[in-house]
Structures are given as structure tokens and as C-alpha cells.
Tab-separated table of N, CA and C in Angstrom:
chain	number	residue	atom	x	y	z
A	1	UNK	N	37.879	6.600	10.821
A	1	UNK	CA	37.102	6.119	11.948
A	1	UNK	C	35.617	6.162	11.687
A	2	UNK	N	35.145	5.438	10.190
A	2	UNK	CA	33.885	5.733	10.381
A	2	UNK	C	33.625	4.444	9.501
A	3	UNK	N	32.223	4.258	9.669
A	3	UNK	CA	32.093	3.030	9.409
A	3	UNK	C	31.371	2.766	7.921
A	4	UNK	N	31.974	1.255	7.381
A	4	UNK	CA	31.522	1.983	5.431
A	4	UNK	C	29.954	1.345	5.148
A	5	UNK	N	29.510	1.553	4.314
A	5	UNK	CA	28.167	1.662	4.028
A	5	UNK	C	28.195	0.027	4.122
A	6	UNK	N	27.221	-0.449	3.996
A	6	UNK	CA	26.836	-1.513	3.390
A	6	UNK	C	27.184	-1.939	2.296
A	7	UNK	N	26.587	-1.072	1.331
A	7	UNK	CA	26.946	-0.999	-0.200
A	7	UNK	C	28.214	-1.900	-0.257
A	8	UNK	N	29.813	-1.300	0.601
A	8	UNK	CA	31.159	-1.043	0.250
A	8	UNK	C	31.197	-2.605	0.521
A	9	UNK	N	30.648	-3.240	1.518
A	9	UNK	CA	30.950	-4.720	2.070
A	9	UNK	C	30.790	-5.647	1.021
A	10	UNK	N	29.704	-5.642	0.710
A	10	UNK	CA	29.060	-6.254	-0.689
A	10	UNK	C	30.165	-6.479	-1.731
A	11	UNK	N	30.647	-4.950	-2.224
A	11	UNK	CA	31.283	-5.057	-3.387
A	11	UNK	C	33.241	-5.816	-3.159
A	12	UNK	N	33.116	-5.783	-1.287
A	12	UNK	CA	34.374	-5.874	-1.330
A	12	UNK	C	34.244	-7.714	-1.609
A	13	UNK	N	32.970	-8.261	-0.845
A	13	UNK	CA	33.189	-9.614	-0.738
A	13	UNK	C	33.319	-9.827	-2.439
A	14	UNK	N	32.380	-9.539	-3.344
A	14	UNK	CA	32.162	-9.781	-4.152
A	14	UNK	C	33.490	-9.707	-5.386
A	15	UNK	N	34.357	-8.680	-4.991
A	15	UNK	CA	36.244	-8.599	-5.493
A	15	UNK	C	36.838	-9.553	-5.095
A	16	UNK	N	36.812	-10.047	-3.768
A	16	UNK	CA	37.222	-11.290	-3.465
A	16	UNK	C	36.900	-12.544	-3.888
A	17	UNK	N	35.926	-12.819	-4.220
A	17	UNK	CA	35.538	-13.911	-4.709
A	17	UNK	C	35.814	-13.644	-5.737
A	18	UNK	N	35.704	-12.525	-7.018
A	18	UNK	CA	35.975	-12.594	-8.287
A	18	UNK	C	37.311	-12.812	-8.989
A	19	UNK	N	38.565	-12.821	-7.754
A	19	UNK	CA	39.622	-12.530	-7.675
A	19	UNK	C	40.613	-11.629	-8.382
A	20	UNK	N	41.507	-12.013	-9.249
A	20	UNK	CA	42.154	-10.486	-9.941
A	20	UNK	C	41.237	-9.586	-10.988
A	21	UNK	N	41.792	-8.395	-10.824
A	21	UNK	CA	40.849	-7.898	-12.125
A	21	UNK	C	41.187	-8.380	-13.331
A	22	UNK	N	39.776	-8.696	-14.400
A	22	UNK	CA	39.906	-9.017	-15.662
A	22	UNK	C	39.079	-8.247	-16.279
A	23	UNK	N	39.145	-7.922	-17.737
A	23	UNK	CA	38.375	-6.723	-18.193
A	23	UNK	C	36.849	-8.022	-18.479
A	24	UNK	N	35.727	-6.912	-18.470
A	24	UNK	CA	34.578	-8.049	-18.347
A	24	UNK	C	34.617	-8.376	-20.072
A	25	UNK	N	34.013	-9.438	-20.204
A	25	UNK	CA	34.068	-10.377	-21.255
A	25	UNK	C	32.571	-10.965	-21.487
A	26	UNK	N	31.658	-11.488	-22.415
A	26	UNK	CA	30.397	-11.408	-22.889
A	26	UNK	C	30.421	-13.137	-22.554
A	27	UNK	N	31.631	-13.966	-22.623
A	27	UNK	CA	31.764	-15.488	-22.083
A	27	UNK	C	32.043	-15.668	-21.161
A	28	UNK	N	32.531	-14.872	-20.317
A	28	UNK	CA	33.221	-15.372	-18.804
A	28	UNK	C	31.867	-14.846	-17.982
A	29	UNK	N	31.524	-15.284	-16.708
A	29	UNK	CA	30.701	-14.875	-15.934
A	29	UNK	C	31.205	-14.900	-14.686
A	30	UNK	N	31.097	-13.712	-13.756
A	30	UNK	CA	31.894	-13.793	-12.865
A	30	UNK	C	31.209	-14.950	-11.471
A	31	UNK	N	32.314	-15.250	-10.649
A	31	UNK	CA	31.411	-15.902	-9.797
A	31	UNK	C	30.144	-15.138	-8.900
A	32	UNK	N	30.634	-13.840	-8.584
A	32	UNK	CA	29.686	-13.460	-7.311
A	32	UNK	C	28.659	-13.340	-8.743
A	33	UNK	N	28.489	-13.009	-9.671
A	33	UNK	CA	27.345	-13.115	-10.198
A	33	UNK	C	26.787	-14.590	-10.163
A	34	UNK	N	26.976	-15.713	-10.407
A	34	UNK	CA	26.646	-16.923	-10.193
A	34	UNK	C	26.330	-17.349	-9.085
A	35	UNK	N	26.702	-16.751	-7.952
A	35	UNK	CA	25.831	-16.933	-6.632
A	35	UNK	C	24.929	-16.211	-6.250
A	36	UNK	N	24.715	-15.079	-6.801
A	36	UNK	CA	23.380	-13.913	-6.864
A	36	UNK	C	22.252	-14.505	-7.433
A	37	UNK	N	22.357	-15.541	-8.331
A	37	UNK	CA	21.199	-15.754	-9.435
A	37	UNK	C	20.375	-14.514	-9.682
A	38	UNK	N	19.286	-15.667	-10.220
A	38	UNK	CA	18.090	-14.466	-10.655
A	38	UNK	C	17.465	-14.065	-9.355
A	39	UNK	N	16.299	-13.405	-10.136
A	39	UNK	CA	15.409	-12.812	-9.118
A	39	UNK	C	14.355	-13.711	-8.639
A	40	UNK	N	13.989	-13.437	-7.539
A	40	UNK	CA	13.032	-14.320	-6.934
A	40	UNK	C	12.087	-13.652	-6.838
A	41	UNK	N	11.645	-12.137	-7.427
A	41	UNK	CA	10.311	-11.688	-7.344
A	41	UNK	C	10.102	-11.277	-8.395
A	42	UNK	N	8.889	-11.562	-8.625
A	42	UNK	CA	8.206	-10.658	-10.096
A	42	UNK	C	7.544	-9.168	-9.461
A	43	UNK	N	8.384	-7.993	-9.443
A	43	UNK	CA	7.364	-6.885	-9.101
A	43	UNK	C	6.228	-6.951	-10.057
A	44	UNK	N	6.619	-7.191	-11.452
A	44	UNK	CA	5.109	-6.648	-12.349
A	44	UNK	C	4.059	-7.431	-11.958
A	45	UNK	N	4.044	-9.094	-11.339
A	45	UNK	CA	3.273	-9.995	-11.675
A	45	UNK	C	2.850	-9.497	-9.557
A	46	UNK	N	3.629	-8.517	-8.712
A	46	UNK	CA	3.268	-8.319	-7.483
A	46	UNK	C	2.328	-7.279	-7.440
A	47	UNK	N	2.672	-6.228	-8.448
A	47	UNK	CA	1.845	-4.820	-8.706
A	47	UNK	C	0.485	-5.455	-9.674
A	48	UNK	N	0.405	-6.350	-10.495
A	48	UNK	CA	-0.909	-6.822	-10.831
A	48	UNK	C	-1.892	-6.970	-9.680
A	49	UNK	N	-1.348	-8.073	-8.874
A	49	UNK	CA	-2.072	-8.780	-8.256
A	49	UNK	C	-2.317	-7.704	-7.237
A	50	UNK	N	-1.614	-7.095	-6.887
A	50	UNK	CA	-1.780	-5.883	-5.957
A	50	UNK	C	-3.084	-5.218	-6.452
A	51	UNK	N	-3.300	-4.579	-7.496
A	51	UNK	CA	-4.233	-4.030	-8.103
A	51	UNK	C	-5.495	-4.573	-8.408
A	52	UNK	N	-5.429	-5.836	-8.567
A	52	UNK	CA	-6.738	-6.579	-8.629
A	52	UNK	C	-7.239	-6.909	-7.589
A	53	UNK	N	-6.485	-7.008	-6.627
A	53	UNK	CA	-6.626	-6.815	-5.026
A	53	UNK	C	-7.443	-5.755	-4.271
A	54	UNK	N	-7.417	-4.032	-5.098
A	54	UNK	CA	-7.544	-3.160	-4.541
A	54	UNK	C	-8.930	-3.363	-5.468
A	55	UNK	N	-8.696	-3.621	-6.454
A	55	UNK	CA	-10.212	-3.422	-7.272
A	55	UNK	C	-11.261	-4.567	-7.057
A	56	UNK	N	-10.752	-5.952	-6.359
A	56	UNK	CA	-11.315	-6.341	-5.999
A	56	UNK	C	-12.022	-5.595	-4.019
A	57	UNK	N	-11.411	-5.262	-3.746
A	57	UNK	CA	-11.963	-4.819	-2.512
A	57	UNK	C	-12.499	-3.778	-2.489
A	58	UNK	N	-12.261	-2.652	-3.574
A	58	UNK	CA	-13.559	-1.298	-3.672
A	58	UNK	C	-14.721	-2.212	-4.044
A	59	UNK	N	-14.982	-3.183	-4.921
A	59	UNK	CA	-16.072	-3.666	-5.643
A	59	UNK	C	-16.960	-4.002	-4.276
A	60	UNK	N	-16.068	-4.538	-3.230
A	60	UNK	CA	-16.557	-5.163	-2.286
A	60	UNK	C	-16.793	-3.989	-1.295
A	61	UNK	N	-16.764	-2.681	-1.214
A	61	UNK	CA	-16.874	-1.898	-0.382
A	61	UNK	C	-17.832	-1.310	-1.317
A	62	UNK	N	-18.150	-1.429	-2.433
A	62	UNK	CA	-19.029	-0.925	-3.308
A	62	UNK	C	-20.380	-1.183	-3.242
A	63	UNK	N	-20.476	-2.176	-3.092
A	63	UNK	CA	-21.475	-3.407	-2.612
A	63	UNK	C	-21.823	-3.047	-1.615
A	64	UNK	N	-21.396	-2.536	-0.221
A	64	UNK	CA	-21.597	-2.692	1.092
A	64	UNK	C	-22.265	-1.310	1.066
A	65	UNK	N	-21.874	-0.589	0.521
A	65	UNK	CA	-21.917	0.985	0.428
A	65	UNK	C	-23.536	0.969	0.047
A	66	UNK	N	-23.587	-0.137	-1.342
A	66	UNK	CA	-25.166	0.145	-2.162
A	66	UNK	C	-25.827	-0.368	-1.145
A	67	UNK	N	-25.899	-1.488	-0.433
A	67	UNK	CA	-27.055	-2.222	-0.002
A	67	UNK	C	-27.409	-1.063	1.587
A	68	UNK	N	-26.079	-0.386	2.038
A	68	UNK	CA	-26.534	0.217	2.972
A	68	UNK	C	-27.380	1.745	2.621
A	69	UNK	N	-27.503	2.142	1.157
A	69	UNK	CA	-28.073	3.397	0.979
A	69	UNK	C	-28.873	2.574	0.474
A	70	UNK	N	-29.580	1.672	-0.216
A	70	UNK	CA	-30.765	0.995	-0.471
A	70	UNK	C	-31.643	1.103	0.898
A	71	UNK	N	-30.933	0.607	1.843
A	71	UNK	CA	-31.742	0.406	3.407
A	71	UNK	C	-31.804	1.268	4.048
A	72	UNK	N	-31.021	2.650	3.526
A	72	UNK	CA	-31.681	3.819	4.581
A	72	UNK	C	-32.717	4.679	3.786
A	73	UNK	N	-32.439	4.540	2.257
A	73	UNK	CA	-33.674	5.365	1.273
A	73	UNK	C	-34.953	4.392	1.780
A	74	UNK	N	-34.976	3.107	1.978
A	74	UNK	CA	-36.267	2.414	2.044
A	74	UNK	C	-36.868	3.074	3.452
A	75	UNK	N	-35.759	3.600	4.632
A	75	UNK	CA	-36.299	3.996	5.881
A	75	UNK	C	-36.449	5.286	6.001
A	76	UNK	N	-36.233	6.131	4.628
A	76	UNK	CA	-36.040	7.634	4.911
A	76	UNK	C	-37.800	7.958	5.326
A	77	UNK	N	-38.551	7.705	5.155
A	77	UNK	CA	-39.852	8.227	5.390
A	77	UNK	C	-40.588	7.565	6.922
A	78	UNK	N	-39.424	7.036	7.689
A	78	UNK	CA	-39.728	6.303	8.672
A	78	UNK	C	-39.468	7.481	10.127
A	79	UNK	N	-39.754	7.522	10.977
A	79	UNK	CA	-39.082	8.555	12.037
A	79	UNK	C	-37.934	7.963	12.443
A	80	UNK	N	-36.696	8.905	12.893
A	80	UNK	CA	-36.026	7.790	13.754
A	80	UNK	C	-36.098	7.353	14.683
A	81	UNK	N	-35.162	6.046	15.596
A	81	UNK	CA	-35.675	5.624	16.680
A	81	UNK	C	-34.854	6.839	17.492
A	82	UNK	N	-35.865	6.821	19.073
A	82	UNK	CA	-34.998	7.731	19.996
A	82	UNK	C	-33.919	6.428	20.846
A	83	UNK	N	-32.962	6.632	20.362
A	83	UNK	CA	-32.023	5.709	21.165
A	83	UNK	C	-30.619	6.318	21.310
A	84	UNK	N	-29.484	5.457	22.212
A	84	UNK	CA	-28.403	6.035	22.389
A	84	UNK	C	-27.531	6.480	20.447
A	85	UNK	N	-27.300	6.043	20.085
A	85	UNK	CA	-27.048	5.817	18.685
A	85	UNK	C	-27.442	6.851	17.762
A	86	UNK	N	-28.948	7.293	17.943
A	86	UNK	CA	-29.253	8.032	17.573
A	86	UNK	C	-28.846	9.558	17.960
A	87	UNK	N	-28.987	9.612	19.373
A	87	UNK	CA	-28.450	10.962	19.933
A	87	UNK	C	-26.842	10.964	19.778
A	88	UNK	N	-26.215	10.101	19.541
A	88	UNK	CA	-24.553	10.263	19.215
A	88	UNK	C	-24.490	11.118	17.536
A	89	UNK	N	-25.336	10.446	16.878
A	89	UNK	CA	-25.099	10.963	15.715
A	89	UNK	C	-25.461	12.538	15.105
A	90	UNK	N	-26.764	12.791	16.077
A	90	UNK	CA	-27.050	14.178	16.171
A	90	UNK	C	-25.507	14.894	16.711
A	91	UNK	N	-24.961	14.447	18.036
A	91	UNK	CA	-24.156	15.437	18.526
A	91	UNK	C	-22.847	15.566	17.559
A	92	UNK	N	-22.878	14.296	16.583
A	92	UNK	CA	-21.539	14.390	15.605
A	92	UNK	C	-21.597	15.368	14.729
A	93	UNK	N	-23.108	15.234	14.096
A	93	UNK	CA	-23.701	16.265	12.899
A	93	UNK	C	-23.300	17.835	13.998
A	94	UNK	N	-23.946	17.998	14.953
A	94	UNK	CA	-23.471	19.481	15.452
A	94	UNK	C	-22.879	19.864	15.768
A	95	UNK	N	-21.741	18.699	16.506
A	95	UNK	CA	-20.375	19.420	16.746
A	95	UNK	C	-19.203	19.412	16.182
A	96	UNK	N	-19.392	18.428	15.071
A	96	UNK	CA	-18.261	17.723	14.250
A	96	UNK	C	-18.813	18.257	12.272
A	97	UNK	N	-19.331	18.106	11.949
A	97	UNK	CA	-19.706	17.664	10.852
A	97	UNK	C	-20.483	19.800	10.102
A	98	UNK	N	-21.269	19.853	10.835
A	98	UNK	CA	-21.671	21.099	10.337
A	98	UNK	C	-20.707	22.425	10.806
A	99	UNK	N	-19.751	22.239	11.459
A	99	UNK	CA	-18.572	23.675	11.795
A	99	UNK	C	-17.789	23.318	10.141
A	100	UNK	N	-17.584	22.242	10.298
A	100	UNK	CA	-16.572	22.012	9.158
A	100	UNK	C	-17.107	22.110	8.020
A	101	UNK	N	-18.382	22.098	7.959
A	101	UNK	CA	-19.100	22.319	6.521
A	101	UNK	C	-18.898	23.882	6.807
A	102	UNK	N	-19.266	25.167	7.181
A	102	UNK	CA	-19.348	26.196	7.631
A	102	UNK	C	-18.064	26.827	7.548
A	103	UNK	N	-16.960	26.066	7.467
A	103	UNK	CA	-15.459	26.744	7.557
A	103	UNK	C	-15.100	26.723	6.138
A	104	UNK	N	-15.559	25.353	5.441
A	104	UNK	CA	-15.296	25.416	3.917
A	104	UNK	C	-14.000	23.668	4.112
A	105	UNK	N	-13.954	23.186	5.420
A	105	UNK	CA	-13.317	22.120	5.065
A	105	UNK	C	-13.973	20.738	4.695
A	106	UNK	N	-15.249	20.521	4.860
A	106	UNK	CA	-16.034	19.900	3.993
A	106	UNK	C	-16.863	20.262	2.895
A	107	UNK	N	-17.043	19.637	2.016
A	107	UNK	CA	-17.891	19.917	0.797
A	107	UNK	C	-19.882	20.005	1.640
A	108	UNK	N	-20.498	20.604	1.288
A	108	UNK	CA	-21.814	21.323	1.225
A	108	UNK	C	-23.007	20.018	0.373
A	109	UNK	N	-23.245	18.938	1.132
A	109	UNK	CA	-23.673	17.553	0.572
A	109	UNK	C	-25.017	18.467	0.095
């Protein structure tokens, strides 16, 4: 009373269609193999492109990263503005950012 895997369905259709047993042979090909064909995916040619993907998008977060520390070294000698934005980021640095430096779960910039 229990119900068979998946797996078991597969192999049963696949006995059926192959019909009696024959010992396998290097010329005969069975049918359920002939209706399986090949593969329709290239993992290696999916994991490339995957990867050039990722290295294309650090390059591009790389980029975003430089031009935004270019534009705050050019403003470091500037005061900041007093605005909402500004006071958010103070309260992050003191309530968020320096306990956790202090506990040892951030690194000490």
C-alpha cells in the first residue's frame, strides 16, 4: 500500500516498450533508448556562460564601486550636508555598524 517512486514508473514503461529480455548487445539499440535521444543541454557550455555572466557583472559592480569612491574621496574635504540622509546614516554608524565592530562581528575598517 505504498506508492512506487517515480524512478520504478520510468523503468517499468521503458520494459514494456523494450519487450522480452535480451542480453544487451553493442548492435541492437533498445527502443526506449531511441525515444530518449540525446541531450538537449550542454551543462559545460551553461556553467561557461554562467561564469562569464558573473564576471561580467562583478566587472560591472566594479566599475560602480570605483566611480562611487572616486566621488566621495573628491568630497572628503567637503562638510557634509545637514539633511535627512545624512542623519540616517549617522544613526546606522551608531546603532548598527559600531556595536558590531566592538563585539568582533565586523572587521575594524
Amino acid at each position: 500500500f505504498q506508492t512506487p517512486a517515480v524512478g520504478t514508473f520510468y523503468a517499468c514503461i521503458d520494459r514494456l516498450e523494450d519487450g522480452p529480455y535480451t542480453p544487451p548487445c553493442t548492435h541492437r539499440v533498445r527502443p526506449s533508448r531511441q525515444r530518449k535521444g540525446l541531450y538537449r543541454r550542454h551543462l559545460k557550455q551553461e556553467q561557461a556562460a554562467r561564469h562569464a555572466a558573473q564576471a561580467r557583472d562583478a566587472a560591472q559592480a566594479d566599475t560602480v564601486t570605483e566611480r562611487l569612491t572616486q566621488e566621495l574621496l573628491a568630497a572628503a574635504d567637503q562638510p557634509r550636508p545637514q539633511e535627512l540622509l545624512t542623519r540616517l546614516e549617522d544613526l546606522l554608524c551608531t546603532c548598527g555598524v559600531l556595536p558590531s565592530i566592538q563585539r568582533g562581528l565586523l572587521r575594524d575598517l
